[in-house]
Coordinates of C-alpha atoms and ligand atoms in Angstrom, one line a residue:
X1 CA -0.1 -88.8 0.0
X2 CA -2.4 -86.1 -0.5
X3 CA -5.7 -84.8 1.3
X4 CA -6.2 -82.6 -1.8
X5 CA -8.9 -83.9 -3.8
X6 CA -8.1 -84.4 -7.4
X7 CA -9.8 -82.0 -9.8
X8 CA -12.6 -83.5 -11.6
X9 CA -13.4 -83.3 -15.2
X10 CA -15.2 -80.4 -15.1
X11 CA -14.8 -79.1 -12.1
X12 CA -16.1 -76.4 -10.9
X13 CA -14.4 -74.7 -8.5
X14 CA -11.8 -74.0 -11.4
X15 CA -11.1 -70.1 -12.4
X16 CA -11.9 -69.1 -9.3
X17 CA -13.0 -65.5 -7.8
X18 CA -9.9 -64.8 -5.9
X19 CA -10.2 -62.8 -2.8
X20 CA -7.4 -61.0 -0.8
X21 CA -7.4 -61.0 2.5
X22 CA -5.8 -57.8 3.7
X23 CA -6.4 -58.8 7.9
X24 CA -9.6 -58.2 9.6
X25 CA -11.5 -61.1 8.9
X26 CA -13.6 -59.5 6.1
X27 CA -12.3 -62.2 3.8
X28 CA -14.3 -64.9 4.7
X29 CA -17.5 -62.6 4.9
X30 CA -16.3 -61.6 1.0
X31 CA -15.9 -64.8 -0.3
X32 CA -19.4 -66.2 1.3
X33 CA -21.3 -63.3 -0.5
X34 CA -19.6 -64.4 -3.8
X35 CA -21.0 -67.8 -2.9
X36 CA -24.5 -66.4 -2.4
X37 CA -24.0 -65.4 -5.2
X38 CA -23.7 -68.9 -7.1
X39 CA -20.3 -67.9 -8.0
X40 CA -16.9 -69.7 -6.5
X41 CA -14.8 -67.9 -4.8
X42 CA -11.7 -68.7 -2.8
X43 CA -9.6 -66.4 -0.4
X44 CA -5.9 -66.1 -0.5
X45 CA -3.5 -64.4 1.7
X46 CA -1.9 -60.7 0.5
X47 CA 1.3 -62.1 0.9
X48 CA 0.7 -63.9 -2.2
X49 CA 3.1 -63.0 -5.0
X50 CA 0.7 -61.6 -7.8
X51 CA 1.7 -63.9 -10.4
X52 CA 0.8 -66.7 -8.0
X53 CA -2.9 -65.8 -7.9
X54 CA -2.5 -65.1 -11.7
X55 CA -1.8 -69.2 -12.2
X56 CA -4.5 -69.8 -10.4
X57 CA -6.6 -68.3 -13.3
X58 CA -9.2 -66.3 -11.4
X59 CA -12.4 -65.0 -13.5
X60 CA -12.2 -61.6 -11.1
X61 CA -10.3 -60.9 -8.6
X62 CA -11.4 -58.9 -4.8
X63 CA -9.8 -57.1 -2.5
X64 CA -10.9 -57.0 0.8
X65 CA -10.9 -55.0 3.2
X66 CA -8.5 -54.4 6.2
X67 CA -7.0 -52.4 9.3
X68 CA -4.4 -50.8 8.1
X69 CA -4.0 -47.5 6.4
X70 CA -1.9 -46.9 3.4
X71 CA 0.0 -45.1 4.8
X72 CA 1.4 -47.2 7.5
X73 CA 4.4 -48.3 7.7
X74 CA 4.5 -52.0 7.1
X75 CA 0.4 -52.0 6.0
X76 CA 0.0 -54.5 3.0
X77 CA 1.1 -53.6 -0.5
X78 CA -0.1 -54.9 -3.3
X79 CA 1.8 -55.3 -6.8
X80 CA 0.3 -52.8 -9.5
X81 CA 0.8 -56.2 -12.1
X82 CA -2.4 -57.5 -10.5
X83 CA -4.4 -54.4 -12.4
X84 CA -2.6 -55.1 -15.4
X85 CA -3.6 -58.6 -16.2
X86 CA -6.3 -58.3 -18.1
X87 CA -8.7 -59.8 -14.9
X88 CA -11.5 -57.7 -13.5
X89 CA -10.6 -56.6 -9.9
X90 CA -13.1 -54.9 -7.0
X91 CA -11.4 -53.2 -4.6
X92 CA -13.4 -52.8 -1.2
X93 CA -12.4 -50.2 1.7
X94 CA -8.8 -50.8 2.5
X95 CA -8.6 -52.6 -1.3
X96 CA -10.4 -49.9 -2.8
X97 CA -7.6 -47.2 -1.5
X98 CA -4.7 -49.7 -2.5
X99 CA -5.8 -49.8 -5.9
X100 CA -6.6 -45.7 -6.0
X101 CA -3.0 -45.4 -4.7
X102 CA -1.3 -47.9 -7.4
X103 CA -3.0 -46.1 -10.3
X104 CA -2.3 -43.2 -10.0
X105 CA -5.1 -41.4 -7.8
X106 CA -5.2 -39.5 -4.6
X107 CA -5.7 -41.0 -1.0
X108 CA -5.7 -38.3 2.0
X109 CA -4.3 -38.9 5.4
X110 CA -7.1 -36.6 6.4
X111 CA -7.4 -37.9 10.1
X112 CA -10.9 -37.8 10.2
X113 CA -12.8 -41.5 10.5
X114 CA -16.0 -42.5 8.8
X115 CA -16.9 -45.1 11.1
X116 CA -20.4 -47.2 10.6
X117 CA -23.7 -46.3 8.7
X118 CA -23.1 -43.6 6.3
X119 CA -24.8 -42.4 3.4
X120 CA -23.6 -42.7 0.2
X121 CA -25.0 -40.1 -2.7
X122 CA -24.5 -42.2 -5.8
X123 CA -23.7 -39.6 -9.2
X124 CA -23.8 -42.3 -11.8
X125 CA -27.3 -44.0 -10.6
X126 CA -26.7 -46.3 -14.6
X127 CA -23.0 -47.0 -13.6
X128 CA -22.0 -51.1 -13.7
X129 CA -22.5 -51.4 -10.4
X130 CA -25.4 -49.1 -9.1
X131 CA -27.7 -50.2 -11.9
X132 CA -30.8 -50.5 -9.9
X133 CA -30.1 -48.8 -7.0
X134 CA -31.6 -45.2 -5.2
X135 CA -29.7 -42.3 -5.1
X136 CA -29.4 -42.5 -2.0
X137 CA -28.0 -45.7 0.1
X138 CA -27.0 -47.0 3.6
X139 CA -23.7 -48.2 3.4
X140 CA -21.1 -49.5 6.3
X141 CA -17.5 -47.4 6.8
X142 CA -14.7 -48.3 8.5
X143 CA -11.8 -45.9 7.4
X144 CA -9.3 -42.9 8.2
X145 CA -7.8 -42.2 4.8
X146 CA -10.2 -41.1 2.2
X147 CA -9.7 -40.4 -1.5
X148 CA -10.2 -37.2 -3.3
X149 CA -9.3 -38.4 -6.7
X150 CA -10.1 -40.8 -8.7
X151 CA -7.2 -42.1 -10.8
X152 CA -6.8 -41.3 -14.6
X153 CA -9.7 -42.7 -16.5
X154 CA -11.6 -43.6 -13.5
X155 CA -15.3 -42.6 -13.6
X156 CA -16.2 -41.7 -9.9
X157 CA -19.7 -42.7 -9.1
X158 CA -20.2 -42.3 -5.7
X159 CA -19.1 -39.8 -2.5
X160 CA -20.1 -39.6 0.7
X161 CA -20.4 -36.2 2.8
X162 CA -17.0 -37.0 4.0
X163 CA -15.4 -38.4 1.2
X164 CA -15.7 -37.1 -2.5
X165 CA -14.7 -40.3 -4.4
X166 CA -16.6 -43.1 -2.6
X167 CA -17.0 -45.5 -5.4
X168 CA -14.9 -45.5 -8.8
X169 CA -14.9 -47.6 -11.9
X170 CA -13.1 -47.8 -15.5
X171 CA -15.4 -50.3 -17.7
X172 CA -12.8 -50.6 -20.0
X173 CA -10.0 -52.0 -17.7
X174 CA -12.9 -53.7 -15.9
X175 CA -11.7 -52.3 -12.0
X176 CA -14.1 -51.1 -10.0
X177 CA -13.5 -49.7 -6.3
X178 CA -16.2 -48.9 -3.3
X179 CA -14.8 -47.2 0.1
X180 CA -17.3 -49.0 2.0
X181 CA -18.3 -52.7 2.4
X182 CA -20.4 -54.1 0.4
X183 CA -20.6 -57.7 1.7
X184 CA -22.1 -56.5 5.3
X185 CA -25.5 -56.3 5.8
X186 CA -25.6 -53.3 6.9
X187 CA -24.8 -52.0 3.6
X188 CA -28.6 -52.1 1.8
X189 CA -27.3 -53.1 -1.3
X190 CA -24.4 -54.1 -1.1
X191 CA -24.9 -57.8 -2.2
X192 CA -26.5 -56.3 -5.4
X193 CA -23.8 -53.9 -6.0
X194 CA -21.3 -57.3 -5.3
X195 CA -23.2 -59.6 -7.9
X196 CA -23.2 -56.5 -10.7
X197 CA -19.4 -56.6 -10.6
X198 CA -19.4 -60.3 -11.0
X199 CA -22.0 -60.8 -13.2
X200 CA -21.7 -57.3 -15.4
X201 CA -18.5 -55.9 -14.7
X202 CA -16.6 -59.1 -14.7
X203 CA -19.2 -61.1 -16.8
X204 CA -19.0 -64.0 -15.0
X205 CA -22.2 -66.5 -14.9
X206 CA -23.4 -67.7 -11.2
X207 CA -23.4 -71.6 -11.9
X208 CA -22.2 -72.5 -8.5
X209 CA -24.8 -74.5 -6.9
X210 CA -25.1 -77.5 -4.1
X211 CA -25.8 -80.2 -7.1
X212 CA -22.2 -78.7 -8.7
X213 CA -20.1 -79.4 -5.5
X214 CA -22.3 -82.7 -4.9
X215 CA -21.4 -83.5 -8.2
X216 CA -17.7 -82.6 -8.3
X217 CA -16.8 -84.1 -4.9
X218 CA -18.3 -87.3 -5.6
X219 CA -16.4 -87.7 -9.0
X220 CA -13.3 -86.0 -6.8
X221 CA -13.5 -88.8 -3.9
X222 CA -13.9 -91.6 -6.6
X223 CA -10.8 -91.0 -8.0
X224 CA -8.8 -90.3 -5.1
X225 CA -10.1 -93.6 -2.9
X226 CA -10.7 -96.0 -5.7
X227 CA -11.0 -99.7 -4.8
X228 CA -9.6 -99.0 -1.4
X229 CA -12.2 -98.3 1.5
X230 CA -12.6 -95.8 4.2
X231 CA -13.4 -95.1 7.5
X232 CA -15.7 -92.0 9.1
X233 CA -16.2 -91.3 12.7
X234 CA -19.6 -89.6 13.5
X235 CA -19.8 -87.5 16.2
X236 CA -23.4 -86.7 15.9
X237 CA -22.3 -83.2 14.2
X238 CA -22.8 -81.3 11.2
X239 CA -19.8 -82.2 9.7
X240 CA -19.1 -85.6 9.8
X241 CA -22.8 -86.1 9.2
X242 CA -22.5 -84.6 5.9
X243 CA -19.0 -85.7 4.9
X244 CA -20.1 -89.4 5.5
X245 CA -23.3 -89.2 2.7
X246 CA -20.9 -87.3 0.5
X247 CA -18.5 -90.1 0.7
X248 CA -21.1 -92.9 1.0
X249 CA -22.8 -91.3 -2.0
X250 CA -19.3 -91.6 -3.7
X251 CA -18.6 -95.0 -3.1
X252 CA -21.0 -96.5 -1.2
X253 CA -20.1 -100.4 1.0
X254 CA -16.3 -99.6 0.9
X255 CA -17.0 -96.6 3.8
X256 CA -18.1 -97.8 7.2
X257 CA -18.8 -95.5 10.1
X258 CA -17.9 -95.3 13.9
X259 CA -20.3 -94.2 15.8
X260 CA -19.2 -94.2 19.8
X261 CA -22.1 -93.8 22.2
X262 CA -20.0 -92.3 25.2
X263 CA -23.7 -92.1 27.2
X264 CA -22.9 -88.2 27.1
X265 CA -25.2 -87.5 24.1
X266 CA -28.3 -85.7 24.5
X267 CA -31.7 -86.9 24.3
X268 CA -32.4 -88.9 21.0
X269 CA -29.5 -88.4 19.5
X270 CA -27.7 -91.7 19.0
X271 CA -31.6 -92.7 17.8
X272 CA -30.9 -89.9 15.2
X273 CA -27.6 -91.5 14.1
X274 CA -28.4 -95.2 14.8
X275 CA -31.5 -94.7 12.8
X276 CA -32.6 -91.8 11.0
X277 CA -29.2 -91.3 9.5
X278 CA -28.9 -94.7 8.4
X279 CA -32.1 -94.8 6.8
X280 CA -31.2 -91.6 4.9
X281 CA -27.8 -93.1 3.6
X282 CA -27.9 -96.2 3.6
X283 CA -24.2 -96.2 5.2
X284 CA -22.6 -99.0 7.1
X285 CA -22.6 -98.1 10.5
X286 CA -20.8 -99.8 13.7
X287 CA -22.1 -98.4 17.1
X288 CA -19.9 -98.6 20.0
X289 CA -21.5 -99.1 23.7
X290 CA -18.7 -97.2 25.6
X291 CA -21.7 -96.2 28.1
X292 CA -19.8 -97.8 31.2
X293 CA -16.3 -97.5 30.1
X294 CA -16.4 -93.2 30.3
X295 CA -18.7 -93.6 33.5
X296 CA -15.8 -95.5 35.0
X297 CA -13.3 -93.1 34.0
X298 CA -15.6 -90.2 35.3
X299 CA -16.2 -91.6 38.6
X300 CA -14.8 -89.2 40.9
X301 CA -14.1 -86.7 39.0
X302 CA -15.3 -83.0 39.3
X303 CA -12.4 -80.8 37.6
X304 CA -13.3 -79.8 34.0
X305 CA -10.2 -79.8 32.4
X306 CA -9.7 -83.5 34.0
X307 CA -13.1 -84.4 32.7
X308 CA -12.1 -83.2 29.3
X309 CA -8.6 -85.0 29.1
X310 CA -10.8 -88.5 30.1
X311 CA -13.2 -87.8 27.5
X312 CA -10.9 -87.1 25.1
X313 CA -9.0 -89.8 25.9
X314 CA -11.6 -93.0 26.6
X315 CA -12.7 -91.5 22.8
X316 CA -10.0 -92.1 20.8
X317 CA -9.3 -95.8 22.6
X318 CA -12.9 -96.9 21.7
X319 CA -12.7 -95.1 18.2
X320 CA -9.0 -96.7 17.5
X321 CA -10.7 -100.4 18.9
X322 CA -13.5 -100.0 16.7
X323 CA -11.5 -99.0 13.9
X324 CA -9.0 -101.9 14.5
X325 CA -11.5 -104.4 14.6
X326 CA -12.7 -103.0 11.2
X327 CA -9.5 -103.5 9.3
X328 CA -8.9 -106.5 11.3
X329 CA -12.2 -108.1 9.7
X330 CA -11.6 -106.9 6.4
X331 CA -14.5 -107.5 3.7
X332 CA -15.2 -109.6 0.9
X333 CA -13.0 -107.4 -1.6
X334 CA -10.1 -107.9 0.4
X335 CA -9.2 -104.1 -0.4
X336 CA -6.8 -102.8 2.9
X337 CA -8.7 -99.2 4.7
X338 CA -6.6 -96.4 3.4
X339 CA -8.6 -93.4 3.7
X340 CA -10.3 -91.8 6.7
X341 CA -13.1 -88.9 6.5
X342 CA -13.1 -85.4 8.0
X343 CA -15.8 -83.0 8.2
X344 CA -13.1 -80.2 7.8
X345 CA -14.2 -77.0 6.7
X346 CA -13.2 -74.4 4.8
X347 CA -12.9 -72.0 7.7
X348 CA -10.7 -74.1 9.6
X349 CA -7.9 -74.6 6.2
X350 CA -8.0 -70.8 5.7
X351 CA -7.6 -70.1 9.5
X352 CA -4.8 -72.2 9.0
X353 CA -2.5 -70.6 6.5
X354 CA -5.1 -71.9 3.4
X355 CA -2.9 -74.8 2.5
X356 CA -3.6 -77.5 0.4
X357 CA -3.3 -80.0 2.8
X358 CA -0.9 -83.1 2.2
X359 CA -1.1 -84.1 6.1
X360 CA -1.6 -87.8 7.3
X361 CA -3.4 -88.7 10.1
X362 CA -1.1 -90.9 11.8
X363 CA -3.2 -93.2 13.8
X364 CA -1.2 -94.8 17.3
X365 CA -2.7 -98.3 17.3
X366 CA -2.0 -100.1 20.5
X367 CA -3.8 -103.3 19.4
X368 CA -2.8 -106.1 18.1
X369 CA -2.2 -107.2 14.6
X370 CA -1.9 -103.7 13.3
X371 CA 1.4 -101.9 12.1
X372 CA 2.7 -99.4 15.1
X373 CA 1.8 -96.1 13.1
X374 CA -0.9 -97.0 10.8
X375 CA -1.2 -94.0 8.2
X376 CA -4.8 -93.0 6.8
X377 CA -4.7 -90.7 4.2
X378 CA -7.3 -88.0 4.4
X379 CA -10.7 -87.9 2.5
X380 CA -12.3 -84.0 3.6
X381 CA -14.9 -83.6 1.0
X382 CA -16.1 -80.4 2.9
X383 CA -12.9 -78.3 2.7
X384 CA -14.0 -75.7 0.3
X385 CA -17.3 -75.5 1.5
X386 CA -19.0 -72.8 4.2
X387 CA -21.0 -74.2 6.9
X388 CA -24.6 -72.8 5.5
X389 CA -22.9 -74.4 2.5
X390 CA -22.3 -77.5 4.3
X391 CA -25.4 -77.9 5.5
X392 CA -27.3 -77.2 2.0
X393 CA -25.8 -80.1 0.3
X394 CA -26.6 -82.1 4.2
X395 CA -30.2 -81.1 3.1
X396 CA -30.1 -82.3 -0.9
X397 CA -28.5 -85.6 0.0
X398 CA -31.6 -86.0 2.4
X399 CA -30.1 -86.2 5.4
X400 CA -32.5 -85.4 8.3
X401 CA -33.8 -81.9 9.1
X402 CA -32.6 -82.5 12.8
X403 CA -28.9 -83.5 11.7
X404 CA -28.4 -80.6 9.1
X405 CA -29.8 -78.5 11.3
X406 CA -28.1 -79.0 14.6
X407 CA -26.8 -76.2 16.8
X408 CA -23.6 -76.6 17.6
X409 CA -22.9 -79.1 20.4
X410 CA -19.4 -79.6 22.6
X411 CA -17.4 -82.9 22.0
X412 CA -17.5 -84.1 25.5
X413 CA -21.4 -83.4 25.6
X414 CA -23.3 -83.6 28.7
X415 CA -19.9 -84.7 30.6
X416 CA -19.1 -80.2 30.7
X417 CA -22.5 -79.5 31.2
X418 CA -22.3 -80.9 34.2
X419 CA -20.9 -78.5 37.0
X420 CA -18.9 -81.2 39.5
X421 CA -18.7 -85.2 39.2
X422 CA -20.6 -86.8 36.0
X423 CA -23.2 -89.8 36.9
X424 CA -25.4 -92.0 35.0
X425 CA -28.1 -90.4 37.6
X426 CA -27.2 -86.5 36.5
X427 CA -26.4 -87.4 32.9
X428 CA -30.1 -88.9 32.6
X429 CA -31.4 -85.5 34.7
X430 CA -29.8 -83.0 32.7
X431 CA -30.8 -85.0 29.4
X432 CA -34.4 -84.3 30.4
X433 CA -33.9 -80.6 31.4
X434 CA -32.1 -80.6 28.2
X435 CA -34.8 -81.6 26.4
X436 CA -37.8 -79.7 27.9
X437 CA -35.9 -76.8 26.5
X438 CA -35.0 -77.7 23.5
X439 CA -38.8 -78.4 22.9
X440 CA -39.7 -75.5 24.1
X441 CA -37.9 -73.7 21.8
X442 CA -38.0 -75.6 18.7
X443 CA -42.1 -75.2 19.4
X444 CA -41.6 -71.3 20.2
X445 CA -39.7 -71.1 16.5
X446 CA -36.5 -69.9 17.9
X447 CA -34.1 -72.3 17.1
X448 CA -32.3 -70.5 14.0
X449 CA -32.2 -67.1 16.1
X450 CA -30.2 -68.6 18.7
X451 CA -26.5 -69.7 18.3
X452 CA -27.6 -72.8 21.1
X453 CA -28.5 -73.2 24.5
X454 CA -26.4 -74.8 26.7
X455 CA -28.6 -76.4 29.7
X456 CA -26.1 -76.8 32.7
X457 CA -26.6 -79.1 35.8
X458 CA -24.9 -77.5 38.9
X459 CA -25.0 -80.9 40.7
X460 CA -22.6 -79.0 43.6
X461 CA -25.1 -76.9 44.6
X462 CA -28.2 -77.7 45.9
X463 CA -31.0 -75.0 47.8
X464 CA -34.1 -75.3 49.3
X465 CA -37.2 -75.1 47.5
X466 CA -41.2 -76.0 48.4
X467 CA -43.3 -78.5 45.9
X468 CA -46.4 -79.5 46.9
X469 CA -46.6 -79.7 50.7
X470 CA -43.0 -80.5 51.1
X471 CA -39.3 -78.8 50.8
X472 CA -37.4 -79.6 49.3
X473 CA -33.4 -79.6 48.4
X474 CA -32.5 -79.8 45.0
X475 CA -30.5 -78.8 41.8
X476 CA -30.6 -75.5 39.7
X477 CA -30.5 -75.5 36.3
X478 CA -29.1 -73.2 34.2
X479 CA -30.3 -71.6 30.8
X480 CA -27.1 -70.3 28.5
X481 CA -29.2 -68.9 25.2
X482 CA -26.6 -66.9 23.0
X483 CA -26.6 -65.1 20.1
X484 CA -23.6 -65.4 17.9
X485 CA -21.8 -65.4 14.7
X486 CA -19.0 -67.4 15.2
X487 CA -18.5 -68.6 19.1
X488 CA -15.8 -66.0 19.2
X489 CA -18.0 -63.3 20.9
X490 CA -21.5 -64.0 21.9
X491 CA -24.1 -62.3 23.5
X492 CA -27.3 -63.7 26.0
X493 CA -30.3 -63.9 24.2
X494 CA -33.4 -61.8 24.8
X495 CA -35.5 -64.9 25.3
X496 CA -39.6 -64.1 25.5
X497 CA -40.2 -63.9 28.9
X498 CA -43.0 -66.5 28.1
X499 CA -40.9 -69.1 26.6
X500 CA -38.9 -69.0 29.6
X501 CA -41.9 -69.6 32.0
X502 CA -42.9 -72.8 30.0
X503 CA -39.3 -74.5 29.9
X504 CA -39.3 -73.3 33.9
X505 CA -42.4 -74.9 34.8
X506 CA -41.8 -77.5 33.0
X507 CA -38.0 -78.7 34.2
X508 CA -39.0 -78.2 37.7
X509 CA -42.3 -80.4 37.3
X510 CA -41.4 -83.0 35.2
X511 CA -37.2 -83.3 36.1
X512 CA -36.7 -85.1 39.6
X513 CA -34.7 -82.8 42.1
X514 CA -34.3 -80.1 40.0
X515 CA -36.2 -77.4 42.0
X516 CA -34.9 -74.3 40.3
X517 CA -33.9 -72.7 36.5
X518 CA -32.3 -69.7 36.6
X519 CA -30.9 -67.6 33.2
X520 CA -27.5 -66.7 32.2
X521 CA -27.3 -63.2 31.4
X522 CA -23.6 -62.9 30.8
X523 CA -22.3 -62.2 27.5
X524 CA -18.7 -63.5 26.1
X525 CA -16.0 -62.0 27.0
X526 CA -15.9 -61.9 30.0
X527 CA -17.8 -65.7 30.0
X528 CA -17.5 -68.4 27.7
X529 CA -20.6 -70.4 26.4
X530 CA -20.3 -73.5 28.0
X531 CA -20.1 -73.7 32.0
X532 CA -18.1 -76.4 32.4
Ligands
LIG601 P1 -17.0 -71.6 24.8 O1 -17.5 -72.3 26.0 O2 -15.5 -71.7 24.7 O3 -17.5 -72.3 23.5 O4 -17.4 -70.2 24.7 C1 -17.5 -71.9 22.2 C2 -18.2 -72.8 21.3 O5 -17.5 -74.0 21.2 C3 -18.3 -75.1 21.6 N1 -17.4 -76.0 22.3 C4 -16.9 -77.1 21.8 N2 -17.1 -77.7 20.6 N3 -15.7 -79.5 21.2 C5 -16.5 -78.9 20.3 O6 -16.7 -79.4 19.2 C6 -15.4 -79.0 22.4 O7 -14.7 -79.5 23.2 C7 -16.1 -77.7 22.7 N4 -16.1 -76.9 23.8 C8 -16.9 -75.9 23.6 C9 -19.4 -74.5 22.5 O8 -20.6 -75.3 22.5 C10 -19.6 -73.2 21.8 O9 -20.4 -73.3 20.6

C-alpha cells in the first residue's frame, strides 16, 4: 500500500541531479533552476548517509547552500566519499566551503561578511563554467568564512575583492565550487554558469520536459491503478485541476470527480469546473449542491476560526456522501474504488521530511453500506513536480488558461472574506466586488505580478456615504494586493493609482450598499493575507 508511483519503463526522473540541502531553504530554489534547465533534479537532506545518495545513481550531484559556518560547532558535515565517487559535484556558498575544507584547501574564519550584490572578477573567462561570460559579474553573497586556497589541483577561477578564491574547479575530477549563489536572480549569470556545470562539466543532456513527465506519469498511474478506479475531489485549484487530467488522461471512465459547490466560490467558477473543465477532459464529473447546507451551518456565525471548523467540516460530509454514493453505485465493470487523487506537490513531500510516501488516506464513512474505515490508496501524480511545473503540463493537457492560471484562492473561499456572519445576501455582494476587481486587473495586465488579491467584505461595519442625492450607510470593501513568493512573507502591492480608481468607481456603482473601497497597505508579518 504505496502512494509511490511505480517507475516506468523509461523513466525519466531516474539518475537524478541530487541536491543537498544544507538549511536555508536554498534547496528548493537549486533544484528548480536544474529543472529550468530541462534537467531532473531532486533534493535530499544532508543528513543523508553518502552512500545512500550514491544508490540513488545521481548524474551530478549539488550542494547547496546554508547558514552555518564550517566552523561551527554542530554545522553540517559532509563525508569526503561523496568527492570520490566518480560523480560530478557543484558546490555552492556554504557547499562550496565544505568541499574546499574536505580536500584539502583553506577556509578563513576571517570575520568579515560579504553580504548581497558583489562583484566577482572572473581569471579564467574559458573555464567550464564561465565560458561565455564578462569579466566582470554581479553575483549574490551570503557568507562569513571565505577561502584563500584552493585545494590541491584546483584551478581557481574567480575572486572577489574580499575573497581571493571565489570560484574553483578541477576538470579532471569533475568538482566545481562558486562562493556565491548561482541559482538567485540576482546573480546575472548564474543560471548559465548552473547549466555549464550540468551540461559541460557533468555532461549531462537537458531532456526533461512537460511531454516526459506527462508521459512517465501516465504510464506510472496505469500500472499502479490498473482495472481498479479512482476518485478526485476538485476544489477549483491548481492542483487537483491538473492531477485529475493527468489521471483521466491515464485511465480515463474508471476516475470520476467530486466537485462540491459550497456557494462560497467566486464568480464563475463552478461554470469553469462544471464546464470548461469538463470540456477540456472529458472527465466524469458529479457536482454536489451543498449551497443551503453551509448557509445553514453559517447562520449565526461571525468568529473566523468557527467559520473555518464549519467549513471544513460540512466539506468533508458532502465530499464523503458523494463519494459513498459513488462506490455505492458502482459501474458496469464492477471494479471496487481503490485509489483517490491528490494534487500534492513536491514542495509539500520535501517540507515534510522528503519521504516516499506509503500513507493511506483512511476515510471515516458514517453512511451506510460502507466498511467503518474505508482505505483509499493514494494516486499524487504531481509529487515531483514544482508548481510552474504543475501548471506547464495543466497547460499541454489543455486545460483552460483560467484554471492553470489561477492565483491562489483559500479553501473556505468567500466564507473568510467575509469580516462577521456569512449570507447568501453578502456572499453574492462580495462575489461582484470580487469580480470588478478581478477584471480590472486581468484587463490592466497585472495578474502574474501579483501573488492575489483578496477582496474583503467588512459586513460589521457600515459608514455613511452620499450617492446621488441621498446618504447613504453602507459596506467598505477592502483591496489586499500582495506581492509574494511563497505566502510566507508578502508585501502590498504598488497598484497604479489608475487601476485602483476604476475597480473603485466601479464596486461602489455597480455593487449594492457597498459605498466605500479602501486599500490594504500592510505587509506580512505583522498581517496575514487573508482578513478573515
Ligand atoms: P495568510 O492569510 O495566512 O494566507 O497570510 C497565506 C496564503 O494561504 C492562503 N490561504 C489558504 N489556502 N486553504 C488554502 O488552501 C486555507 O484555508 C487558506 N487560508 C489562507 C491565502 O489565500 C494566502 O495565499
Amino acid at each position: 500500500m504505496s502512494s509511490a508511483t511505480p517507475a516506468a519503463a523509461h523513466d525519466h526522473t531516474a539518475e537524478p541531479v541530487l541536491v543537498v540541502d544544507f538549511g536555508a531553504q536554498y534547496a528548493q530554489l537549486i533544484a528548480r533552476r536544474v529543472r529550468e534547465a530541462r534537467v531532473y533534479s531532486e533534493i535530499v537532506p544532508s543528513t543523508m548517509p553518502v552512500a545512500e545518495m550514491l544508490a540513488k545513481k545521481p548524474k551530478a550531484i549539488i550542494l547547496s547552500g546554508g547558514p552555518s559556518s564550517v566552523y561551527e560547532e554542530g554545522a553540517p558535515r559532509l563525508d569526503r566519499a561523496i568527492f570520490e565517487a566518480g560523480v560530478p559535484v557543484f558546490g555552492m556558498c556554504y557547499g562550496f566551503q565544505l568541499m574546499a575544507t574536505a580536500l584539502g584547501g583553506t577556509v578563513d574564519n576571517t570575520g568579515a561578511r560579504e553580504y548581497g550584490r558583489t562583484q566577482l572578477h572572473v581569471s579564467k573567462p574559458g573555464s567550464t563554467l564561465f565560458e561565455g561570460t564578462p569579466d566582470e559579474q554581479s553575483v549574490w553573497m551570503s557568507h562569513g568564512d571565505a577561502c584563500s586556497a584552493a585545494p590541491e589541483g584546483f584551478t581557481v577561477t574567480a575572486s572577489t575583492d574580499m575573497v581571493p578564491v571565489a570560484a574553483f574547479e578541477n576538470d579532471e575530477k569533475k568538482l566545481y565550487g562558486v562562493q556565491y549563489h548561482p541559482e538567485v536572480m540576482h546573480s546575472t549569470h548564474g543560471q548559465l554558469v548552473l547549466e555549464h556545470f550540468l551540461y559541460r562539466g557533468a555532461g549531462i543532456e537537458p531532456t526533461w520536459t512537460t511531454g516526459n513527465v506527462i508521459e512517465d506519469q501516465i504510464e506510472a498511474i496505469r500500472a499502479q491503478v490498473g482495472t481498479k478506479r479512482a476518485i478526485c475531489g476538485l476544489s477549483g485549484g491548481v492542483d487537483s485541476a491538473v492531477a485529475a487530467a493527468l489521471v483521466q488522461k491515464a485511465i480515463g471512465s474508471q476516475l470520476t470527480c467530486v466537485y462540491v459547490d459550497h456557494g462560497l466560490m467566486r464568480k464563475g467558477e463552478t461554470e469553469q469546473v462544471e464546464k470548461d473543465f469538463v470540456a477540456a477532459t472529458g472527465v466524469q464529473l458529479k457536482v454536489v449542491d451543498a449551497q443551503e447546507q453551509f448557509l445553514v451551518a453559517l447562520a449565526g456565525v461571525s468568529d473566523p476560526e468557527e467559520k473555518r471548523k464549519i467549513i471544513g467540516r460540512e466539506f468533508i460530509r458532502v465530499f464523503e456522501q458523494a463519494q459513498a454514493e459513488i462506490i455505492a453505485e458502482g459501474d458496469e465493470t464492477g471494479e471496487p474504488v481503490e485509489f483517490l487523487v491528490q494534487g500534492t506537490l513536491y514542495p509539500d513531500v520535501v517540507e515534510s521530511g522528503g519521504g516516499t510516501g506509503t500513507a493511506n488516506i483512511k476515510s471515516h464513512h458514517n453512511v451506510g453500506g460502507l466498511p467503518e474505515d474505508l482505505e483509499f490508496k493514494l494516486v499524487e501524480p504531481l509529487r515531483q513536480l514544482f508548481k510552474d511545473e504543475v501548471r506547464m503540463v495543466g497547460q499541454e493537457l489543455g486545460l483552460p488558461e483560467e484554471i492553470v492560471h489561477r492565483q491562489p484562492f483559500p479553501g473556505p473561499g468567500l466564507g473568510i472574506r467575509i469580516v462577521g456572519e456569512v449570507t447568501r445576501e453578502r456572499l453574492d455582494l462580495l462575489r461582484e466586488a470580487d469580480a470588478i476587481a478581478r477584471e480590472e486587473l486581468t484587463a490592466a495586465g497585472l495578474d502574474r505580478e501579483i501573488w492575489q488579491c483578496p477582496v474583503v467584505l467588512l459586513a460589521d461595519v457600515r459608514s455613511v456615504g452620499v450617492q446621488g442625492d441621498g446618504r447613504t450607510y453602507g459596506h467598505p470593501v477592502v483591496l489586499r494586493p500582495v506581492s509574494s513568493e511563497d505566502a510566507m512573507t508578502a508585501d502590498w502591492s504598488r497598484l497604479p493609482y489608475e487601476v485602483l480608481a476604476r475597480i473603485s468607481t466601479r464596486i461602489t456603482n455597480e455593487v449594492r450598499d457597498v459605498n466605500r473601497v479602501v486599500l490594504d497597505v500592510t505587509s506580512k508579518p505583522p498581517a496575514t493575507i487573508e482578513w478573515e
